[in-house]
Short mmCIF file of C-alpha atoms in Angstrom, two decimals:
data_model
loop_
_atom_site.label_atom_id
_atom_site.label_comp_id
_atom_site.label_asym_id
_atom_site.label_seq_id
_atom_site.Cartn_x
_atom_site.Cartn_y
_atom_site.Cartn_z
CA MET A 505 19.77 -101.01 -50.77
CA GLU A 506 21.17 -99.80 -54.05
CA GLY A 507 20.05 -102.94 -55.79
CA GLY A 508 16.60 -102.64 -54.20
CA ASN A 509 16.20 -98.95 -55.01
CA SER A 510 17.22 -99.15 -58.65
CA PRO A 511 14.08 -100.98 -59.85
CA SER A 512 11.87 -98.52 -58.02
CA LEU A 513 13.78 -95.62 -59.53
CA GLN A 514 13.39 -97.16 -62.93
CA LEU A 515 9.67 -97.57 -62.31
CA GLN A 516 9.44 -93.95 -61.21
CA GLN A 517 11.35 -92.72 -64.27
CA LEU A 518 9.26 -94.74 -66.69
CA PRO A 519 6.08 -92.64 -66.40
CA LEU A 520 8.12 -89.46 -66.70
CA ALA A 521 9.72 -90.65 -69.90
CA THR A 522 6.36 -91.76 -71.22
CA ALA A 523 4.87 -88.38 -70.34
CA ALA A 524 7.74 -86.57 -72.08
CA VAL A 525 7.18 -88.61 -75.22
CA SER A 526 3.45 -87.95 -75.14
CA VAL A 527 3.85 -84.21 -74.61
CA GLN A 528 6.13 -83.65 -77.63
CA PRO A 529 3.56 -84.54 -80.32
CA HIS A 530 1.02 -82.35 -78.58
CA THR A 531 3.50 -79.47 -78.62
CA ASP A 532 4.22 -79.98 -82.31
CA SER A 533 0.51 -80.17 -83.06
CA PHE A 534 -0.13 -77.00 -81.09
CA SER A 535 2.73 -75.23 -82.87
CA TYR A 536 1.39 -76.29 -86.25
CA LYS A 537 -2.06 -75.08 -85.24
CA GLU A 538 -0.63 -71.69 -84.30
CA ASN A 539 1.25 -71.54 -87.61
CA LEU A 540 -1.96 -72.33 -89.46
CA ILE A 541 -3.93 -69.66 -87.58
CA GLY A 542 -1.25 -67.05 -88.25
CA ALA A 543 -0.96 -68.02 -91.94
CA LEU A 544 -4.75 -67.89 -92.43
CA LEU A 545 -4.93 -64.48 -90.75
CA ALA A 546 -2.10 -63.17 -92.94
CA ILE A 547 -3.68 -64.53 -96.14
CA PHE A 548 -7.06 -63.10 -95.14
CA GLY A 549 -5.52 -59.72 -94.30
CA HIS A 550 -3.56 -59.41 -97.55
CA LEU A 551 -6.56 -60.54 -99.60
CA VAL A 552 -8.92 -58.05 -97.97
CA SER A 553 -6.35 -55.23 -98.23
CA SER A 554 -5.93 -55.89 -101.95
CA ILE A 555 -9.70 -55.79 -102.48
CA ALA A 556 -9.89 -52.58 -100.46
CA LEU A 557 -7.21 -50.80 -102.48
CA ASN A 558 -8.82 -51.80 -105.76
CA LEU A 559 -12.19 -50.67 -104.45
CA GLN A 560 -10.81 -47.24 -103.55
CA LYS A 561 -9.10 -47.04 -106.94
CA TYR A 562 -12.42 -47.86 -108.61
CA SER A 563 -14.05 -45.05 -106.63
CA HIS A 564 -11.48 -42.52 -107.90
CA ILE A 565 -11.81 -43.71 -111.50
CA ARG A 566 -15.60 -43.57 -111.43
CA LEU A 567 -15.59 -40.01 -110.09
CA ALA A 568 -12.99 -38.93 -112.65
CA GLY A 569 -15.08 -40.29 -115.52
CA SER A 570 -18.37 -38.75 -114.42
CA LYS A 571 -19.80 -35.30 -113.79
CA ASP A 572 -20.31 -35.99 -110.10
CA PRO A 573 -18.99 -32.93 -108.20
CA ARG A 574 -18.56 -34.86 -104.94
CA ALA A 575 -15.14 -35.51 -103.44
CA TYR A 576 -13.90 -39.09 -103.19
CA PHE A 577 -14.25 -39.19 -99.38
CA ARG A 578 -17.97 -38.47 -99.71
CA THR A 579 -18.70 -41.71 -101.56
CA LYS A 580 -19.78 -44.98 -99.96
CA THR A 581 -17.41 -46.96 -102.18
CA TRP A 582 -14.33 -45.17 -100.86
CA TRP A 583 -15.41 -45.58 -97.23
CA SER A 584 -16.13 -49.26 -97.82
CA GLY A 585 -12.61 -49.63 -99.18
CA LEU A 586 -11.19 -47.83 -96.16
CA PHE A 587 -13.09 -50.11 -93.77
CA LEU A 588 -11.85 -53.22 -95.58
CA LEU A 589 -8.31 -51.82 -95.58
CA VAL A 590 -8.34 -51.34 -91.81
CA LEU A 591 -9.80 -54.83 -91.37
CA GLY A 592 -7.10 -56.35 -93.56
CA GLU A 593 -4.28 -54.57 -91.76
CA LEU A 594 -5.66 -55.74 -88.43
CA GLY A 595 -5.64 -59.29 -89.75
CA VAL A 596 -2.01 -59.03 -90.85
CA PHE A 597 -1.05 -57.37 -87.55
CA SER A 598 -2.68 -60.11 -85.48
CA SER A 599 -1.04 -62.86 -87.56
CA TYR A 600 2.39 -61.87 -86.21
CA ALA A 601 1.24 -62.80 -82.70
CA PHE A 602 0.62 -66.44 -83.66
CA ALA A 603 3.14 -67.52 -86.30
CA PRO A 604 6.89 -66.91 -86.65
CA LEU A 605 8.06 -63.81 -88.44
CA SER A 606 9.79 -65.73 -91.22
CA LEU A 607 6.50 -67.43 -92.10
CA ILE A 608 4.24 -64.37 -92.16
CA VAL A 609 6.40 -62.00 -94.22
CA PRO A 610 6.58 -64.03 -97.49
CA LEU A 611 2.79 -64.41 -97.48
CA SER A 612 2.47 -60.84 -98.75
CA ALA A 613 2.64 -62.42 -102.21
CA VAL A 614 -1.08 -63.10 -101.73
CA SER A 615 -1.83 -59.41 -102.26
CA VAL A 616 0.03 -59.42 -105.60
CA VAL A 617 -1.86 -62.52 -106.73
CA ALA A 618 -5.18 -61.04 -105.63
CA SER A 619 -4.51 -57.78 -107.46
CA ALA A 620 -3.66 -59.68 -110.66
CA ILE A 621 -6.83 -61.78 -110.46
CA ILE A 622 -9.01 -58.75 -109.72
CA GLY A 623 -7.46 -56.92 -112.68
CA ILE A 624 -8.25 -59.84 -115.00
CA ILE A 625 -11.83 -60.26 -113.76
CA PHE A 626 -12.81 -56.59 -113.85
CA ILE A 627 -11.05 -55.76 -117.12
CA LYS A 628 -12.99 -53.33 -119.28
CA GLU A 629 -11.87 -54.49 -122.71
CA LYS A 630 -13.00 -57.63 -124.51
CA TRP A 631 -10.36 -60.00 -125.79
CA LYS A 632 -10.45 -63.01 -128.02
CA PRO A 633 -9.37 -66.27 -126.33
CA LYS A 634 -6.06 -66.39 -128.21
CA GLU A 635 -5.26 -62.77 -127.39
CA PHE A 636 -6.29 -63.28 -123.77
CA LEU A 637 -3.99 -66.27 -123.33
CA ARG A 638 -1.11 -64.54 -125.07
CA ARG A 639 -1.53 -61.42 -122.95
CA TYR A 640 -2.11 -63.06 -119.57
CA VAL A 641 -0.22 -66.33 -119.81
CA LEU A 642 2.63 -64.92 -117.69
CA SER A 643 0.19 -63.68 -115.06
CA LEU A 644 -1.56 -67.06 -114.89
CA VAL A 645 1.74 -68.91 -114.57
CA GLY A 646 2.92 -66.41 -111.94
CA CYS A 647 -0.27 -66.87 -109.91
CA GLY A 648 0.19 -70.65 -110.00
CA LEU A 649 3.81 -70.40 -108.87
CA ALA A 650 2.89 -67.99 -106.08
CA VAL A 651 0.21 -70.39 -104.83
CA VAL A 652 2.68 -73.31 -104.88
CA GLY A 653 5.28 -71.21 -103.06
CA THR A 654 2.72 -70.17 -100.44
CA TYR A 655 1.79 -73.83 -99.84
CA LEU A 656 5.44 -74.75 -99.31
CA LEU A 657 5.93 -71.80 -96.96
CA VAL A 658 2.98 -72.80 -94.79
CA THR A 659 3.89 -76.50 -94.81
CA PHE A 660 7.60 -76.16 -94.09
CA GLY A 661 7.57 -72.93 -92.10
CA PRO A 662 9.54 -72.70 -88.83
CA ASN A 663 7.81 -73.92 -85.66
CA SER A 664 9.61 -71.71 -83.14
CA HIS A 665 7.07 -70.37 -80.66
CA GLU A 666 7.64 -68.47 -77.46
CA LYS A 667 5.57 -66.06 -75.44
CA MET A 668 6.30 -62.47 -76.32
CA THR A 669 6.84 -61.31 -72.77
CA ALA A 670 8.86 -58.23 -71.91
CA GLU A 671 11.60 -60.39 -70.44
CA ASN A 672 11.98 -62.52 -73.58
CA ILE A 673 11.98 -59.51 -75.89
CA THR A 674 14.59 -57.74 -73.76
CA ARG A 675 16.76 -60.84 -73.81
CA HIS A 676 16.57 -61.03 -77.61
CA LEU A 677 17.20 -57.30 -77.92
CA VAL A 678 20.54 -57.42 -76.11
CA SER A 679 21.76 -60.68 -77.60
CA TRP A 680 25.04 -60.42 -79.46
CA PRO A 681 23.77 -61.88 -82.80
CA PHE A 682 21.09 -59.23 -83.04
CA LEU A 683 23.42 -56.43 -81.93
CA LEU A 684 25.89 -57.48 -84.62
CA TYR A 685 23.07 -57.63 -87.18
CA VAL A 686 21.86 -54.14 -86.21
CA LEU A 687 25.39 -52.76 -86.45
CA VAL A 688 25.85 -54.14 -89.97
CA GLU A 689 22.42 -52.90 -91.00
CA ILE A 690 23.10 -49.38 -89.71
CA ILE A 691 26.41 -49.21 -91.60
CA VAL A 692 24.80 -50.43 -94.84
CA PHE A 693 21.84 -48.08 -94.40
CA CYS A 694 24.12 -45.06 -93.87
CA LEU A 695 26.18 -45.92 -96.95
CA LEU A 696 23.08 -46.32 -99.11
CA LEU A 697 21.62 -43.09 -97.76
CA TYR A 698 24.88 -41.25 -98.53
CA PHE A 699 24.92 -42.43 -102.14
CA TYR A 700 21.21 -41.68 -102.52
CA LYS A 701 21.27 -38.18 -101.03
CA GLU A 702 24.76 -36.90 -101.74
CA ARG A 703 25.70 -38.73 -104.94
CA ASN A 704 22.18 -38.62 -106.46
CA ALA A 705 22.24 -42.39 -107.03
CA ASN A 706 18.53 -42.73 -107.70
CA TYR A 707 18.69 -46.39 -108.65
CA ILE A 708 15.66 -48.47 -107.83
CA VAL A 709 17.75 -51.09 -106.01
CA ILE A 710 19.25 -48.49 -103.67
CA ILE A 711 15.88 -46.95 -102.79
CA LEU A 712 14.20 -50.32 -102.25
CA LEU A 713 17.15 -51.55 -100.18
CA LEU A 714 16.57 -48.59 -97.88
CA VAL A 715 12.90 -49.59 -97.71
CA ALA A 716 13.82 -53.23 -97.03
CA LEU A 717 16.22 -52.40 -94.19
CA LEU A 718 13.62 -50.20 -92.53
CA GLY A 719 10.96 -52.83 -93.16
CA SER A 720 12.99 -55.52 -91.43
CA MET A 721 12.99 -53.44 -88.25
CA THR A 722 9.30 -52.69 -88.72
CA VAL A 723 8.27 -56.35 -88.79
CA VAL A 724 10.49 -57.17 -85.80
CA THR A 725 8.78 -54.49 -83.73
CA VAL A 726 5.32 -55.40 -85.09
CA LYS A 727 5.72 -58.98 -83.91
CA ALA A 728 6.89 -57.79 -80.49
CA VAL A 729 3.96 -55.39 -80.08
CA ALA A 730 1.38 -57.87 -81.38
CA GLY A 731 2.78 -60.67 -79.22
CA MET A 732 2.76 -58.57 -76.06
CA VAL A 733 -0.82 -57.50 -76.75
CA LEU A 734 -1.86 -61.14 -77.16
CA VAL A 735 -0.10 -62.17 -73.91
CA SER A 736 -1.83 -59.27 -72.13
CA ILE A 737 -5.22 -60.43 -73.47
CA GLN A 738 -4.48 -63.95 -72.24
CA GLY A 739 -4.07 -62.65 -68.67
CA THR A 740 -0.43 -61.64 -68.19
CA LEU A 741 -0.21 -57.86 -68.49
CA GLN A 742 2.73 -56.66 -70.59
CA LEU A 743 1.56 -53.18 -71.54
CA ASP A 744 3.07 -51.61 -68.42
CA SER A 745 6.60 -52.53 -69.49
CA PRO A 746 8.85 -49.84 -71.02
CA ILE A 747 10.01 -52.24 -73.75
CA PHE A 748 6.45 -52.29 -75.15
CA TYR A 749 6.45 -48.53 -75.78
CA ILE A 750 10.01 -48.61 -77.12
CA MET A 751 8.94 -51.19 -79.69
CA LEU A 752 5.77 -49.22 -80.45
CA VAL A 753 7.70 -46.00 -81.16
CA CYS A 754 10.24 -47.85 -83.32
CA MET A 755 7.41 -49.51 -85.24
CA ILE A 756 5.72 -46.19 -86.05
CA ALA A 757 8.97 -44.39 -86.92
CA THR A 758 10.31 -47.08 -89.25
CA ALA A 759 6.91 -47.43 -90.94
CA VAL A 760 6.71 -43.68 -91.62
CA TYR A 761 10.21 -43.48 -93.11
CA GLN A 762 9.56 -46.63 -95.09
CA ALA A 763 6.46 -45.05 -96.63
CA THR A 764 8.48 -41.91 -97.43
CA PHE A 765 11.09 -43.82 -99.44
CA LEU A 766 8.35 -45.82 -101.18
CA ALA A 767 6.66 -42.59 -102.22
CA GLN A 768 9.94 -41.31 -103.66
CA ALA A 769 10.45 -44.57 -105.55
CA SER A 770 6.93 -44.43 -107.00
CA GLN A 771 7.70 -41.00 -108.47
CA LEU A 772 10.73 -42.32 -110.34
CA TYR A 773 9.88 -45.88 -111.35
CA ASP A 774 6.99 -48.01 -112.49
CA SER A 775 4.81 -49.66 -109.85
CA ALA A 776 5.39 -53.12 -111.35
CA GLN A 777 9.14 -52.86 -110.80
CA ILE A 778 8.63 -51.57 -107.28
CA SER A 779 6.27 -54.46 -106.46
CA SER A 780 8.55 -57.25 -107.69
CA ILE A 781 11.94 -55.93 -106.57
CA GLY A 782 10.56 -54.54 -103.32
CA TYR A 783 8.90 -57.84 -102.43
CA ILE A 784 12.10 -59.83 -102.99
CA LEU A 785 14.36 -57.44 -101.08
CA SER A 786 11.93 -56.80 -98.21
CA THR A 787 11.16 -60.49 -97.72
CA THR A 788 14.85 -61.43 -97.69
CA ALA A 789 15.72 -58.71 -95.17
CA ALA A 790 12.74 -59.54 -92.94
CA ILE A 791 13.53 -63.27 -92.88
CA SER A 792 17.15 -62.47 -91.96
CA ALA A 793 15.99 -60.19 -89.15
CA GLY A 794 13.52 -62.78 -87.85
CA ALA A 795 16.15 -65.53 -87.93
CA THR A 796 18.56 -63.29 -86.00
CA PHE A 797 16.21 -61.69 -83.47
CA TYR A 798 13.63 -64.41 -82.77
CA LEU A 799 15.81 -67.38 -83.77
CA ASP A 800 13.05 -68.70 -86.04
CA PHE A 801 15.11 -71.53 -87.54
CA MET A 802 16.69 -72.69 -84.30
CA GLY A 803 16.33 -76.49 -84.06
CA GLU A 804 14.92 -76.91 -87.57
CA ASP A 805 16.32 -79.72 -89.72
CA VAL A 806 18.04 -79.10 -93.03
CA LEU A 807 15.18 -80.53 -95.10
CA HIS A 808 12.61 -78.10 -93.68
CA ILE A 809 14.95 -75.15 -94.16
CA CYS A 810 15.68 -76.12 -97.78
CA MET A 811 11.99 -76.63 -98.59
CA PHE A 812 11.16 -73.29 -96.98
CA ALA A 813 13.86 -71.59 -99.07
CA LEU A 814 12.49 -73.32 -102.17
CA GLY A 815 9.01 -71.99 -101.36
CA CYS A 816 10.43 -68.46 -101.08
CA LEU A 817 12.20 -68.76 -104.44
CA ILE A 818 9.05 -70.05 -106.15
CA ALA A 819 7.02 -67.21 -104.63
CA PHE A 820 9.66 -64.71 -105.80
CA LEU A 821 9.46 -66.07 -109.35
CA GLY A 822 5.66 -65.97 -109.29
CA VAL A 823 5.55 -62.34 -108.18
CA PHE A 824 8.14 -61.41 -110.81
CA LEU A 825 6.09 -63.01 -113.60
CA ILE A 826 2.88 -61.35 -112.41
CA THR A 827 4.37 -57.87 -112.29
CA ARG A 828 6.33 -58.46 -115.50
CA ASN A 829 3.12 -58.62 -117.52
CA ARG A 830 1.56 -55.43 -116.19
CA LYS A 831 0.72 -52.87 -118.82
CA LYS A 832 3.09 -49.94 -118.62
CA PRO A 833 1.51 -46.50 -118.85
CA VAL A 834 2.13 -44.63 -122.12
CA PRO A 835 3.55 -41.17 -121.45
CA PHE A 836 1.47 -38.32 -122.87
CA GLU A 837 3.06 -36.29 -125.66
CA PRO A 838 1.60 -32.85 -126.39
CA TYR A 839 0.63 -31.72 -129.86
CA ILE A 840 3.54 -29.32 -129.95
CA SER A 841 6.80 -30.28 -128.25
CA MET A 842 7.24 -27.58 -125.66
CA ASP A 843 10.87 -28.56 -125.08
CA ALA A 844 11.82 -28.08 -128.74
CA MET A 845 13.45 -24.71 -128.23
CA PRO A 846 16.39 -23.34 -130.23
CA GLY A 847 19.62 -24.85 -129.00
CA MET A 848 17.85 -27.70 -127.18
CA GLN A 849 17.35 -31.28 -128.25
CA ASN A 850 13.87 -32.13 -129.47
CA MET A 851 11.94 -34.78 -127.55
CA HIS A 852 11.42 -36.65 -130.84
CA ASP A 853 15.18 -36.48 -131.57
CA LYS A 854 14.55 -35.41 -135.16
CA GLY A 855 15.90 -31.90 -134.92
CA ILE A 856 12.75 -30.14 -136.15
CA ALA A 857 13.21 -26.44 -135.65
CA VAL A 858 10.77 -24.39 -133.65
CA GLN A 859 10.74 -21.61 -136.26
CA PRO A 860 11.04 -23.17 -139.73
CA ASP A 861 12.51 -21.43 -142.73
CA LEU A 862 10.17 -19.38 -144.86
CA LYS A 863 9.06 -21.34 -147.92
CA ALA A 864 5.63 -21.22 -149.51
CA SER A 865 3.59 -20.05 -146.58
CA PHE A 866 3.80 -19.06 -142.97
CA SER A 867 3.19 -21.83 -140.40
CA TYR A 868 1.18 -21.29 -137.26
CA GLY A 869 2.90 -23.39 -134.62
CA ALA A 870 6.18 -25.12 -134.00
CA LEU A 871 6.03 -27.52 -136.94
CA GLU A 872 6.17 -26.48 -140.56
CA ASN A 873 3.74 -27.65 -143.19
CA ASN A 874 5.55 -30.64 -144.64
CA ASP A 875 3.64 -33.14 -146.75
CA SER A 876 6.05 -35.93 -145.85
CA MET A 877 5.04 -35.73 -142.19
CA PRO A 878 1.95 -37.47 -140.74
CA GLU A 879 -1.26 -35.55 -140.99
CA ILE A 880 -1.70 -35.34 -137.23
CA TYR A 881 1.53 -33.35 -136.97
CA THR A 882 0.65 -30.99 -139.84
CA PRO A 883 -0.48 -27.65 -138.42
CA ALA A 884 -3.16 -25.41 -139.80
CA THR A 885 -1.90 -22.45 -141.82
CA LEU A 886 -3.17 -18.94 -142.17
CA PRO A 887 -2.41 -17.75 -145.70
CA VAL A 888 -1.71 -14.02 -145.84
CA VAL A 889 -3.58 -12.00 -148.42
CA GLN A 890 -1.92 -8.71 -149.17
CA GLU A 891 -4.07 -5.64 -148.92
CA GLN A 892 -5.24 -4.37 -152.31
CA HIS A 893 -6.22 -0.71 -152.76
CA GLY A 894 -8.80 0.20 -155.36
CA PRO A 895 -8.98 3.41 -157.32
CA ARG A 896 -11.27 4.98 -154.73
CA GLY A 897 -9.09 3.89 -151.78
CA ALA A 898 -11.39 0.98 -150.83
CA SER A 899 -9.50 -1.88 -149.29
CA ALA A 900 -10.24 -5.59 -149.27
CA PRO A 901 -10.23 -7.63 -146.06
CA PRO A 902 -6.60 -7.90 -145.00
CA TYR A 903 -6.77 -11.56 -143.90
CA ARG A 904 -8.73 -14.53 -145.09
CA VAL A 905 -8.75 -17.83 -143.13
CA LEU A 906 -8.89 -20.82 -145.40
CA GLU A 907 -9.67 -24.42 -144.45
CA HIS A 908 -6.51 -26.46 -144.45
CA SER A 909 -6.19 -29.72 -146.31
CA LYS A 910 -3.37 -31.99 -147.35
CA LYS A 911 -3.63 -30.92 -150.98
CA GLU A 912 -2.79 -27.37 -150.05
#
């Protein structure tokens, strides 16, 4: 009986093995298709958001340079930018429901590349070809590196896909790797916040690390909320689960505090530094959170992981080169240094006194009439004409304003 049953068992197991082999390529193909859909949605969202922000900026600049008394929110250009901004954010939000978290987050480099290209296309000044290449060679190289890094990210991104049901999210939430990660992140966040608030350590790395730690929790909750919405649309309702609203509240709270720290950083540092350093730190923290919470790299081979890391490094370098070449704003200096008071250091560090010594004439202003100084810093003088009394007591005009020149 055993000898007679073994061939039949082998015959019965053969179709199952064949079916298992045939299902695996279909699963890989479906996973790659989901990765491609998520990556395209993320690229589309970041591209549209970048166009929207530049469109709103153009609306503000055009109103500032014209005599139009309207407010910015009464213009069609600003509302068009707002509509495109909402559309782009919806695209980025929906991309988290299809592709892994570690794949979507680094694609925010597309917005930096788009902003650089838009700035080059819509530049107001005219440049000679040699000056243009010398000025924008770093931006062009950075855009190329960012495109290459994006291609490697999409090609070698993780293929971990699971339905974002309430049960799966709860299981990931109470897993010991994520609990350990959250504990370490809370300790680091509290230490950074202590140095930032109590020790006045207003370094850009500290502020952007606070933003990155909050952002890692934001993207984790965004993927959970977006995934549960997608599963609910597909037919399995997940919106009645308490974990959905817990993730929603955490998403809103972390996003608000993240925006607060970004606003504080923008008041202290240049936007180019914030863009480059913030992108590197936020992407690294988000990938670490995705690998810990959703196990994005579980089952991936070493080659795919190394190529994905190489794509991230190339994208980091591209963003750094793009933001490195941005023109820094020149601070405005008033005609008279208002901080040049007696006993205080002058902003020009030349020690020019506010009230100069009396020499040939009185000076009207903070700077004395010195021929060795540039003409733009030479103030106008009001020569004093002493009152002359005639024999009949008639008096001449007490003051006479003369036109100032360098010869005088």
